[in-house]
Amino acid sequence: MASTSAEIIAFLLTISGWVLVSSTLPTDYWKVSTIDGTVITTATYWANLWKTCVTDSTGVSNCKDFPSMLALDGYIQACRGLMISAVCLGFFGAIFGLVGMKCTKVGGSDQTKAKIACLAGLIFILSGLCSMTSCSLYANRITSEFFDPSFVAQKYELGAALFIGWAGASLCIIGGSIFCFSIAENTSSPRRGYAYNGATSVMSSRTKVPNSVPEKTPPKHFDKNAYV
């Protein structure tokens, strides 16, 4: 029962993490910068993996898509590939996790379901690592440019999408680890087997009770010569 509850918690954690990772991919604010005037913010610059935009004080945004994938910086291409891989791995991990849980009726025996659940945990851990690597790589580029005194272009700060990606990756890794521990719990406590000896016959189950009543001996007949 405890193993089933742990698998349900792990499934909820991994699905929540996968949803956060999936929502990070199209989120706008991967990096953001503002130009402040004396009273209000005059412009806000922000960018993600697909485009770069600027929003003025009236709320009007002007965006420019990245012209060509081959002309992109290497870290943006790496982040795109890692995030797409994280979303795809999370999808397959959710399917394997649903099949490998004990509360479902598909997947075969308990040992087979435990192996499938462990495989789902490994897939979710790999998905979380892809998302974690992508967000960390993007954040490292932002911070290195921000603290570089020789960098004269527009400097940015960490956007909200990076924190959402880190949170989703952490949930995927934690839930995947719980799934991996489920195979150890199933192998350490195997089911008890009962040997079937067959049905005993009615005659063999009865015990023979010795006859306690003495047998009656026939009376002896004596003829008349016995008294002589």
CSV table of C-alpha atoms in Angstrom, one decimal:
chain,number,residue,atom,x,y,z
A,1,MET,CA,0.0,0.0,0.0
A,2,ALA,CA,2.8,2.4,0.8
A,3,SER,CA,4.5,1.6,-2.5
A,4,THR,CA,1.3,2.4,-4.4
A,5,SER,CA,0.9,5.7,-2.6
A,6,ALA,CA,4.6,6.6,-3.4
A,7,GLU,CA,4.0,5.8,-7.1
A,8,ILE,CA,0.9,8.1,-7.1
A,9,ILE,CA,2.9,10.9,-5.5
A,10,ALA,CA,5.7,10.3,-8.0
A,11,PHE,CA,3.3,10.4,-10.9
A,12,LEU,CA,1.8,13.7,-9.8
A,13,LEU,CA,5.2,15.3,-9.3
A,14,THR,CA,6.5,14.2,-12.7
A,15,ILE,CA,3.3,15.3,-14.5
A,16,SER,CA,3.4,18.7,-12.8
A,17,GLY,CA,7.1,19.0,-13.7
A,18,TRP,CA,6.5,18.0,-17.3
A,19,VAL,CA,3.7,20.6,-17.6
A,20,LEU,CA,6.0,23.3,-16.2
A,21,VAL,CA,8.8,22.3,-18.6
A,22,SER,CA,6.4,22.3,-21.5
A,23,SER,CA,5.0,25.8,-20.6
A,24,THR,CA,8.6,27.1,-20.4
A,25,LEU,CA,9.3,26.5,-24.1
A,26,PRO,CA,6.9,29.1,-25.5
A,27,THR,CA,7.2,31.5,-22.6
A,28,ASP,CA,8.3,35.0,-23.6
A,29,TYR,CA,10.5,36.2,-20.8
A,30,TRP,CA,13.7,34.1,-20.9
A,31,LYS,CA,15.7,37.3,-20.5
A,32,VAL,CA,14.4,40.8,-19.8
A,33,SER,CA,15.9,44.3,-19.5
A,34,THR,CA,14.2,47.7,-18.9
A,35,ILE,CA,15.1,51.3,-19.7
A,36,ASP,CA,13.7,53.5,-17.0
A,37,GLY,CA,13.0,57.2,-17.3
A,38,THR,CA,12.5,59.7,-14.5
A,39,VAL,CA,8.9,58.7,-13.8
A,40,ILE,CA,7.9,55.5,-15.8
A,41,THR,CA,9.6,52.7,-17.6
A,42,THR,CA,10.1,53.8,-21.2
A,43,ALA,CA,10.9,50.5,-22.8
A,44,THR,CA,11.2,46.8,-21.9
A,45,TYR,CA,13.4,44.5,-23.9
A,46,TRP,CA,12.8,40.8,-23.7
A,47,ALA,CA,13.7,37.7,-25.7
A,48,ASN,CA,13.2,33.9,-25.7
A,49,LEU,CA,14.3,31.0,-27.8
A,50,TRP,CA,12.4,32.1,-30.9
A,51,LYS,CA,12.3,35.9,-31.0
A,52,THR,CA,13.4,39.2,-29.5
A,53,CYS,CA,11.0,42.0,-28.7
A,54,VAL,CA,10.7,45.5,-27.2
A,55,THR,CA,7.6,46.9,-25.5
A,56,ASP,CA,7.2,50.6,-25.0
A,57,SER,CA,5.4,52.5,-22.2
A,58,THR,CA,2.0,52.3,-24.1
A,59,GLY,CA,2.1,48.5,-24.2
A,60,VAL,CA,2.8,48.1,-27.9
A,61,SER,CA,5.3,45.4,-28.6
A,62,ASN,CA,7.5,45.1,-31.7
A,63,CYS,CA,9.0,41.7,-32.2
A,64,LYS,CA,11.6,40.3,-34.5
A,65,ASP,CA,11.9,36.6,-35.2
A,66,PHE,CA,15.3,35.0,-35.4
A,67,PRO,CA,16.1,35.1,-39.2
A,68,SER,CA,17.7,31.7,-39.6
A,69,MET,CA,18.5,28.7,-37.5
A,70,LEU,CA,21.9,28.4,-39.0
A,71,ALA,CA,22.7,32.0,-38.1
A,72,LEU,CA,21.8,31.6,-34.5
A,73,ASP,CA,24.3,31.5,-31.6
A,74,GLY,CA,25.3,28.0,-30.5
A,75,TYR,CA,23.8,28.3,-27.1
A,76,ILE,CA,20.3,29.1,-28.4
A,77,GLN,CA,20.4,26.1,-30.7
A,78,ALA,CA,21.5,23.9,-27.8
A,79,CYS,CA,18.8,25.2,-25.6
A,80,ARG,CA,16.1,24.6,-28.2
A,81,GLY,CA,17.2,21.0,-28.7
A,82,LEU,CA,17.4,20.3,-25.0
A,83,MET,CA,14.0,21.8,-24.3
A,84,ILE,CA,12.3,19.9,-27.1
A,85,SER,CA,14.0,16.7,-26.0
A,86,ALA,CA,12.8,17.3,-22.4
A,87,VAL,CA,9.2,17.7,-23.5
A,88,CYS,CA,9.3,14.6,-25.7
A,89,LEU,CA,11.0,12.5,-23.0
A,90,GLY,CA,8.4,13.7,-20.5
A,91,PHE,CA,5.6,12.6,-22.8
A,92,PHE,CA,6.9,9.0,-23.1
A,93,GLY,CA,7.8,8.9,-19.4
A,94,ALA,CA,4.2,9.7,-18.6
A,95,ILE,CA,3.0,6.8,-20.7
A,96,PHE,CA,5.4,4.3,-19.2
A,97,GLY,CA,4.7,5.6,-15.7
A,98,LEU,CA,0.9,5.1,-16.2
A,99,VAL,CA,1.5,1.6,-17.4
A,100,GLY,CA,4.0,0.7,-14.6
A,101,MET,CA,1.9,1.9,-11.7
A,102,LYS,CA,0.4,-0.8,-9.4
A,103,CYS,CA,-3.0,0.9,-9.4
A,104,THR,CA,-3.5,0.3,-13.1
A,105,LYS,CA,-4.6,-3.0,-14.7
A,106,VAL,CA,-2.2,-3.1,-17.6
A,107,GLY,CA,1.5,-4.0,-17.7
A,108,GLY,CA,1.5,-7.6,-16.6
A,109,SER,CA,2.8,-8.9,-13.3
A,110,ASP,CA,4.1,-6.8,-10.4
A,111,GLN,CA,7.7,-7.4,-11.3
A,112,THR,CA,7.2,-6.4,-14.9
A,113,LYS,CA,5.2,-3.3,-13.8
A,114,ALA,CA,8.1,-2.4,-11.4
A,115,LYS,CA,10.6,-2.5,-14.2
A,116,ILE,CA,8.4,-0.3,-16.4
A,117,ALA,CA,8.0,2.1,-13.6
A,118,CYS,CA,11.7,2.2,-13.1
A,119,LEU,CA,12.2,2.9,-16.8
A,120,ALA,CA,9.7,5.7,-16.5
A,121,GLY,CA,11.7,7.2,-13.6
A,122,LEU,CA,14.9,7.1,-15.7
A,123,ILE,CA,13.1,8.8,-18.6
A,124,PHE,CA,11.8,11.6,-16.3
A,125,ILE,CA,15.2,12.1,-14.7
A,126,LEU,CA,16.7,12.4,-18.1
A,127,SER,CA,14.0,14.9,-19.1
A,128,GLY,CA,14.6,17.0,-16.0
A,129,LEU,CA,18.4,17.0,-16.6
A,130,CYS,CA,17.8,18.2,-20.2
A,131,SER,CA,15.6,21.1,-18.9
A,132,MET,CA,18.0,21.9,-16.1
A,133,THR,CA,20.9,22.0,-18.5
A,134,SER,CA,19.1,24.2,-21.0
A,135,CYS,CA,18.0,26.8,-18.4
A,136,SER,CA,21.4,26.8,-16.8
A,137,LEU,CA,23.2,27.2,-20.1
A,138,TYR,CA,21.0,30.2,-21.0
A,139,ALA,CA,21.3,31.7,-17.6
A,140,ASN,CA,25.1,31.3,-17.7
A,141,ARG,CA,25.2,33.3,-20.9
A,142,ILE,CA,23.1,36.1,-19.5
A,143,THR,CA,25.2,36.4,-16.3
A,144,SER,CA,28.5,36.3,-18.1
A,145,GLU,CA,27.4,39.1,-20.4
A,146,PHE,CA,26.0,41.1,-17.5
A,147,PHE,CA,29.2,41.1,-15.5
A,148,ASP,CA,31.5,41.5,-18.4
A,149,PRO,CA,32.8,45.1,-18.4
A,150,SER,CA,33.9,44.9,-22.0
A,151,PHE,CA,30.4,43.9,-23.3
A,152,VAL,CA,28.8,47.1,-24.7
A,153,ALA,CA,25.6,45.7,-26.1
A,154,GLN,CA,22.2,45.5,-24.3
A,155,LYS,CA,22.5,43.6,-21.0
A,156,TYR,CA,19.7,41.4,-19.8
A,157,GLU,CA,18.7,39.8,-16.5
A,158,LEU,CA,17.2,36.4,-15.8
A,159,GLY,CA,13.6,36.0,-16.9
A,160,ALA,CA,10.7,34.2,-15.3
A,161,ALA,CA,10.8,31.3,-17.8
A,162,LEU,CA,14.2,30.2,-16.4
A,163,PHE,CA,12.8,29.8,-12.8
A,164,ILE,CA,9.8,27.9,-14.1
A,165,GLY,CA,12.1,25.6,-16.1
A,166,TRP,CA,14.3,25.0,-13.0
A,167,ALA,CA,11.2,24.2,-10.9
A,168,GLY,CA,9.8,21.8,-13.5
A,169,ALA,CA,13.1,20.1,-13.9
A,170,SER,CA,13.4,19.6,-10.1
A,171,LEU,CA,10.0,18.0,-9.9
A,172,CYS,CA,10.8,15.6,-12.8
A,173,ILE,CA,14.0,14.5,-11.1
A,174,ILE,CA,12.4,14.0,-7.7
A,175,GLY,CA,9.4,12.1,-9.1
A,176,GLY,CA,11.6,10.0,-11.3
A,177,SER,CA,13.8,9.1,-8.4
A,178,ILE,CA,10.8,7.9,-6.5
A,179,PHE,CA,9.7,5.8,-9.5
A,180,CYS,CA,13.2,4.2,-9.6
A,181,PHE,CA,13.0,3.2,-5.9
A,182,SER,CA,9.7,1.3,-6.6
A,183,ILE,CA,11.6,-1.6,-8.2
A,184,ALA,CA,13.8,-2.0,-5.1
A,185,GLU,CA,10.7,-2.2,-2.9
A,186,ASN,CA,9.1,-4.9,-5.1
A,187,THR,CA,12.2,-7.1,-5.2
A,188,SER,CA,12.9,-6.8,-1.4
A,189,SER,CA,9.4,-8.0,-0.4
A,190,PRO,CA,8.5,-10.9,-2.8
A,191,ARG,CA,5.1,-12.6,-2.5
A,192,ARG,CA,4.9,-15.7,-0.4
A,193,GLY,CA,4.2,-18.9,-2.4
A,194,TYR,CA,1.9,-21.6,-1.2
A,195,ALA,CA,2.5,-25.2,-2.3
A,196,TYR,CA,-0.6,-27.2,-3.4
A,197,ASN,CA,-0.4,-30.7,-2.0
A,198,GLY,CA,-3.6,-31.9,-3.6
A,199,ALA,CA,-6.9,-32.8,-2.0
A,200,THR,CA,-6.7,-35.5,0.6
A,201,SER,CA,-9.1,-38.3,0.4
A,202,VAL,CA,-11.9,-38.7,2.9
A,203,MET,CA,-10.9,-42.2,3.7
A,204,SER,CA,-7.2,-41.3,4.4
A,205,SER,CA,-8.3,-38.4,6.7
A,206,ARG,CA,-10.2,-40.7,8.9
A,207,THR,CA,-8.3,-42.3,11.7
A,208,LYS,CA,-8.9,-45.9,12.5
A,209,VAL,CA,-10.2,-46.3,16.0
A,210,PRO,CA,-9.3,-49.6,17.5
A,211,ASN,CA,-12.3,-51.7,18.5
A,212,SER,CA,-12.5,-51.5,22.3
A,213,VAL,CA,-15.3,-53.9,22.6
A,214,PRO,CA,-14.0,-57.4,23.2
A,215,GLU,CA,-15.1,-60.1,20.9
A,216,LYS,CA,-17.6,-62.5,22.2
A,217,THR,CA,-16.2,-66.1,22.3
A,218,PRO,CA,-18.6,-68.8,21.6
A,219,PRO,CA,-19.6,-70.9,24.6
A,220,LYS,CA,-17.8,-74.1,25.1
A,221,HIS,CA,-20.0,-77.2,25.0
A,222,PHE,CA,-18.9,-80.1,27.2
A,223,ASP,CA,-20.1,-83.5,26.7
A,224,LYS,CA,-20.9,-85.9,29.5
A,225,ASN,CA,-17.5,-87.6,29.3
A,226,ALA,CA,-15.7,-84.5,30.5
A,227,TYR,CA,-17.1,-84.8,34.0
A,228,VAL,CA,-16.0,-88.4,34.5
